[in-house]
Amino acid sequence: MLIYETVVPLTATRHEGCSVEMSANYSFSAKVNSVPLMAVEFPQAAQEYAIVFAGGPDNITPAIILGLRRDENLFVATDSSWGARYKPAFVRRYPFVFSMTPDGERFVLCIDEAFSGFNREGRGQKLFGADNKPTAYVDNILKFLQEYQVQFRRTQAFCQKIRELDLLEPMRAQVELRSGEKLSLGGFMAVNRAKLKALPGDKLAELAKTDELELLYLHLQSMRNFTGLPDRLLEHDK
């Protein structure tokens, strides 16, 4: 689960007296070079990140590139702060996450107990009140994750349409550092601009009507952000 380590269901029995202290410390994501992105995030994310598509033939998801090397996030600064204006929802939801019950009937709110801000000393926001009911803080987390799931389903439908239109092609980014070192990053896909332009008029009209055509062009435009990664790497390696 990428940034998650010790995920357990959030319960009053286990987490009575526990709190979560949120901070600007994003070290928990320092070793991931990409994270999933929801379609609704494209307009903001495209300004700072390269948006790509990852996965296999039957399971494609948008993602943002965070680093040029494996296990390295160039958007986590030396002081562990996040080095961009927009923080992806996948990162913002941490240390909480939904998990599916074994019968597949419902989602259960879980927490990563390995999170540095998880504590039993009362620092930050309490998870349960004196009546052992979830606090308003937890209620807000639930609403955020419920909306995340809604956007996840919408993103899946968006990706399904892209697959059906056969717009994606494998891509490899070649980056040359100031030192002359060359790095190659692969394992992801991008929309083929020529295939997109060659779509029949009715298909383009359908994409435009649902604002999905805008998302595709935001994705293509965002690829220019690869050019800023070498400078981030140079600063990271100082």
Tab-separated table of C-alpha atoms in Angstrom:
chain	number	residue	atom	x	y	z
A	1	MET	CA	0.000	0.000	0.000
A	2	LEU	CA	2.900	2.322	-0.760
A	3	ILE	CA	3.243	4.666	2.231
A	4	TYR	CA	1.260	2.506	4.692
A	5	GLU	CA	3.008	0.098	7.064
A	6	THR	CA	0.865	-1.071	10.015
A	7	VAL	CA	-2.759	-0.605	8.995
A	8	VAL	CA	-5.458	-1.669	11.455
A	9	PRO	CA	-9.201	-0.921	11.748
A	10	LEU	CA	-9.976	2.112	13.879
A	11	THR	CA	-11.965	0.916	16.901
A	12	ALA	CA	-12.810	2.310	20.336
A	13	THR	CA	-11.573	-0.915	21.924
A	14	ARG	CA	-8.090	-0.644	20.432
A	15	HIS	CA	-7.751	3.124	20.136
A	16	GLU	CA	-9.398	4.494	23.276
A	17	GLY	CA	-7.210	7.366	24.501
A	18	CYS	CA	-5.294	7.601	21.212
A	19	SER	CA	-4.670	10.806	19.302
A	20	VAL	CA	-3.224	11.907	15.982
A	21	GLU	CA	-0.881	14.872	15.743
A	22	MET	CA	-0.714	16.116	12.173
A	23	SER	CA	2.261	18.182	11.082
A	24	ALA	CA	4.110	19.367	8.000
A	25	ASN	CA	6.337	16.281	8.192
A	26	TYR	CA	5.930	14.237	4.997
A	27	SER	CA	8.840	11.865	5.586
A	28	PHE	CA	6.356	8.967	5.431
A	29	SER	CA	6.254	9.466	1.653
A	30	ALA	CA	9.963	10.056	1.091
A	31	LYS	CA	10.540	6.677	-0.581
A	32	VAL	CA	7.825	6.660	-3.242
A	33	ASN	CA	8.509	8.067	-6.704
A	34	SER	CA	4.839	8.201	-7.723
A	35	VAL	CA	1.388	8.177	-6.146
A	36	PRO	CA	-2.129	7.693	-7.568
A	37	LEU	CA	-4.106	10.742	-8.627
A	38	MET	CA	-7.851	11.263	-8.936
A	39	ALA	CA	-9.199	12.755	-12.169
A	40	VAL	CA	-10.728	15.668	-10.244
A	41	GLU	CA	-7.192	16.664	-9.191
A	42	PHE	CA	-5.837	17.101	-12.724
A	43	PRO	CA	-6.359	20.903	-12.987
A	44	GLN	CA	-4.318	21.628	-9.855
A	45	ALA	CA	-1.787	18.812	-10.181
A	46	ALA	CA	-0.984	19.570	-13.831
A	47	GLN	CA	0.556	22.882	-12.820
A	48	GLU	CA	3.371	21.215	-10.842
A	49	TYR	CA	3.593	17.488	-11.592
A	50	ALA	CA	3.906	15.201	-14.585
A	51	ILE	CA	0.666	13.210	-14.776
A	52	VAL	CA	0.962	9.746	-16.306
A	53	PHE	CA	-1.034	6.525	-16.420
A	54	ALA	CA	0.219	3.392	-14.685
A	55	GLY	CA	-0.881	-0.212	-14.413
A	56	GLY	CA	-1.678	-3.095	-16.713
A	57	PRO	CA	-4.087	-3.598	-19.609
A	58	ASP	CA	-7.066	-4.122	-17.297
A	59	ASN	CA	-6.195	-1.820	-14.413
A	60	ILE	CA	-5.020	1.658	-15.344
A	61	THR	CA	-4.867	4.572	-12.944
A	62	PRO	CA	-3.536	8.135	-13.211
A	63	ALA	CA	-0.436	8.899	-11.174
A	64	ILE	CA	1.962	11.769	-10.610
A	65	ILE	CA	5.712	11.368	-10.942
A	66	LEU	CA	7.534	12.422	-7.773
A	67	GLY	CA	11.056	11.195	-8.501
A	68	LEU	CA	13.430	10.008	-11.185
A	69	ARG	CA	14.903	7.146	-9.209
A	70	ARG	CA	13.250	4.291	-7.411
A	71	ASP	CA	12.337	4.890	-3.749
A	72	GLU	CA	12.981	8.627	-3.999
A	73	ASN	CA	10.445	11.436	-3.674
A	74	LEU	CA	11.929	14.734	-4.849
A	75	PHE	CA	8.939	16.648	-3.487
A	76	VAL	CA	9.857	15.927	0.135
A	77	ALA	CA	12.312	18.628	1.166
A	78	THR	CA	15.280	18.175	3.484
A	79	ASP	CA	13.174	19.467	6.387
A	80	SER	CA	10.467	16.882	5.459
A	81	SER	CA	8.044	19.555	4.254
A	82	TRP	CA	6.183	19.145	0.955
A	83	GLY	CA	7.952	20.984	-1.849
A	84	ALA	CA	4.951	21.996	-3.962
A	85	ARG	CA	1.807	24.051	-3.527
A	86	TYR	CA	-0.619	21.219	-4.256
A	87	LYS	CA	-0.552	18.055	-2.175
A	88	PRO	CA	-2.258	15.035	-3.784
A	89	ALA	CA	-5.257	13.597	-1.943
A	90	PHE	CA	-3.495	10.245	-1.659
A	91	VAL	CA	-0.886	11.940	0.547
A	92	ARG	CA	-3.360	14.147	2.406
A	93	ARG	CA	-5.491	11.221	3.546
A	94	TYR	CA	-2.571	9.579	5.383
A	95	PRO	CA	-2.498	8.009	8.020
A	96	PHE	CA	-6.115	7.016	7.360
A	97	VAL	CA	-7.426	4.707	4.663
A	98	PHE	CA	-10.455	2.579	3.867
A	99	SER	CA	-10.198	-1.202	3.648
A	100	MET	CA	-12.828	-3.557	2.299
A	101	THR	CA	-14.440	-6.133	4.582
A	102	PRO	CA	-13.790	-9.778	3.570
A	103	ASP	CA	-17.334	-10.104	2.232
A	104	GLY	CA	-16.823	-7.035	0.052
A	105	GLU	CA	-19.949	-5.410	1.468
A	106	ARG	CA	-18.559	-2.315	3.153
A	107	PHE	CA	-15.526	-0.178	3.850
A	108	VAL	CA	-13.830	0.049	7.244
A	109	LEU	CA	-11.898	3.093	8.411
A	110	CYS	CA	-8.304	2.137	9.237
A	111	ILE	CA	-5.246	3.934	10.561
A	112	ASP	CA	-1.545	3.334	10.120
A	113	GLU	CA	-0.219	2.939	13.649
A	114	ALA	CA	3.320	3.374	12.305
A	115	PHE	CA	2.547	7.046	11.611
A	116	SER	CA	4.864	9.236	13.674
A	117	GLY	CA	1.971	11.429	14.794
A	118	PHE	CA	-0.052	8.521	16.208
A	119	ASN	CA	0.232	8.633	20.007
A	120	ARG	CA	-1.335	7.771	23.355
A	121	GLU	CA	-0.115	10.938	25.090
A	122	GLY	CA	-2.971	13.194	24.009
A	123	ARG	CA	-1.015	15.159	21.380
A	124	GLY	CA	-3.148	16.526	18.574
A	125	GLN	CA	-6.667	15.337	17.788
A	126	LYS	CA	-8.370	12.690	19.899
A	127	LEU	CA	-9.887	9.778	17.987
A	128	PHE	CA	-12.605	8.844	20.496
A	129	GLY	CA	-14.417	10.823	23.158
A	130	ALA	CA	-15.238	9.889	26.736
A	131	ASP	CA	-18.349	8.109	25.449
A	132	ASN	CA	-16.125	5.949	23.182
A	133	LYS	CA	-17.765	7.454	20.107
A	134	PRO	CA	-15.686	8.849	17.227
A	135	THR	CA	-14.829	12.516	17.623
A	136	ALA	CA	-15.796	15.253	15.154
A	137	TYR	CA	-12.241	14.972	13.812
A	138	VAL	CA	-12.810	11.326	12.868
A	139	ASP	CA	-16.201	12.205	11.369
A	140	ASN	CA	-14.459	14.716	9.086
A	141	ILE	CA	-11.881	12.102	8.098
A	142	LEU	CA	-14.719	9.740	7.193
A	143	LYS	CA	-16.334	12.381	4.973
A	144	PHE	CA	-13.013	13.035	3.239
A	145	LEU	CA	-12.425	9.325	2.559
A	146	GLN	CA	-16.003	8.818	1.391
A	147	GLU	CA	-15.531	11.615	-1.132
A	148	TYR	CA	-12.186	10.068	-2.097
A	149	GLN	CA	-13.988	6.806	-2.905
A	150	VAL	CA	-16.557	8.657	-5.008
A	151	GLN	CA	-13.772	10.302	-6.998
A	152	PHE	CA	-11.937	6.986	-7.238
A	153	ARG	CA	-14.942	5.399	-8.938
A	154	ARG	CA	-15.249	8.352	-11.309
A	155	THR	CA	-11.557	8.049	-12.121
A	156	GLN	CA	-11.974	4.340	-12.836
A	157	ALA	CA	-14.762	5.139	-15.307
A	158	PHE	CA	-12.541	7.771	-16.945
A	159	CYS	CA	-9.706	5.252	-17.309
A	160	GLN	CA	-12.079	2.638	-18.688
A	161	LYS	CA	-13.088	5.053	-21.428
A	162	ILE	CA	-9.442	5.754	-22.263
A	163	ARG	CA	-8.800	2.021	-22.578
A	164	GLU	CA	-11.816	1.544	-24.836
A	165	LEU	CA	-10.623	4.369	-27.089
A	166	ASP	CA	-7.119	2.832	-27.202
A	167	LEU	CA	-5.408	6.161	-26.555
A	168	LEU	CA	-2.503	5.066	-24.376
A	169	GLU	CA	1.002	4.059	-25.365
A	170	PRO	CA	4.047	3.030	-23.299
A	171	MET	CA	6.417	5.883	-22.545
A	172	ARG	CA	9.925	6.310	-21.220
A	173	ALA	CA	11.278	9.617	-19.956
A	174	GLN	CA	14.931	10.349	-20.686
A	175	VAL	CA	16.467	12.976	-18.422
A	176	GLU	CA	19.984	14.368	-18.550
A	177	LEU	CA	21.401	15.976	-15.422
A	178	ARG	CA	23.790	18.908	-15.383
A	179	SER	CA	26.560	16.479	-14.504
A	180	GLY	CA	25.941	14.666	-17.758
A	181	GLU	CA	24.431	11.640	-16.040
A	182	LYS	CA	21.444	10.268	-17.911
A	183	LEU	CA	18.439	8.743	-16.169
A	184	SER	CA	15.671	6.731	-17.770
A	185	LEU	CA	12.245	6.372	-16.178
A	186	GLY	CA	9.740	3.896	-17.599
A	187	GLY	CA	6.848	1.672	-16.635
A	188	PHE	CA	4.128	4.187	-17.384
A	189	MET	CA	1.897	5.282	-20.241
A	190	ALA	CA	0.783	8.507	-21.863
A	191	VAL	CA	-1.961	9.508	-24.267
A	192	ASN	CA	-0.929	9.403	-27.911
A	193	ARG	CA	-1.741	12.886	-29.178
A	194	ALA	CA	-2.129	11.731	-32.781
A	195	LYS	CA	-4.633	9.034	-31.768
A	196	LEU	CA	-6.573	11.573	-29.742
A	197	LYS	CA	-6.792	14.016	-32.654
A	198	ALA	CA	-7.842	11.185	-34.989
A	199	LEU	CA	-10.883	10.189	-32.914
A	200	PRO	CA	-14.227	10.440	-34.705
A	201	GLY	CA	-16.132	13.656	-34.131
A	202	ASP	CA	-18.824	12.006	-32.035
A	203	LYS	CA	-16.238	10.526	-29.667
A	204	LEU	CA	-14.473	13.869	-29.276
A	205	ALA	CA	-17.799	15.568	-28.669
A	206	GLU	CA	-18.657	13.035	-25.975
A	207	LEU	CA	-15.302	13.585	-24.251
A	208	ALA	CA	-15.769	17.352	-24.444
A	209	LYS	CA	-19.277	17.166	-22.998
A	210	THR	CA	-18.069	15.306	-19.915
A	211	ASP	CA	-14.953	17.534	-19.531
A	212	GLU	CA	-12.782	14.435	-20.050
A	213	LEU	CA	-11.200	15.947	-23.156
A	214	GLU	CA	-9.914	18.758	-20.954
A	215	LEU	CA	-8.437	16.169	-18.570
A	216	LEU	CA	-6.587	14.493	-21.425
A	217	TYR	CA	-5.056	17.759	-22.566
A	218	LEU	CA	-4.142	18.661	-18.989
A	219	HIS	CA	-2.326	15.322	-18.817
A	220	LEU	CA	-0.448	16.057	-22.061
A	221	GLN	CA	0.422	19.566	-20.928
A	222	SER	CA	1.659	18.286	-17.566
A	223	MET	CA	4.338	16.172	-19.233
A	224	ARG	CA	6.385	19.361	-19.549
A	225	ASN	CA	6.893	19.200	-15.798
A	226	PHE	CA	9.416	16.414	-16.319
A	227	THR	CA	11.874	19.179	-17.202
A	228	GLY	CA	11.822	20.505	-13.642
A	229	LEU	CA	12.763	17.194	-12.035
A	230	PRO	CA	16.537	17.371	-12.761
A	231	ASP	CA	16.776	20.629	-10.791
A	232	ARG	CA	14.894	19.027	-7.918
A	233	LEU	CA	17.253	16.065	-8.043
A	234	LEU	CA	20.271	18.368	-7.992
A	235	GLU	CA	18.928	20.126	-4.912
A	236	HIS	CA	18.042	16.774	-3.316
A	237	ASP	CA	21.563	15.396	-3.801
A	238	LYS	CA	23.363	18.387	-2.279
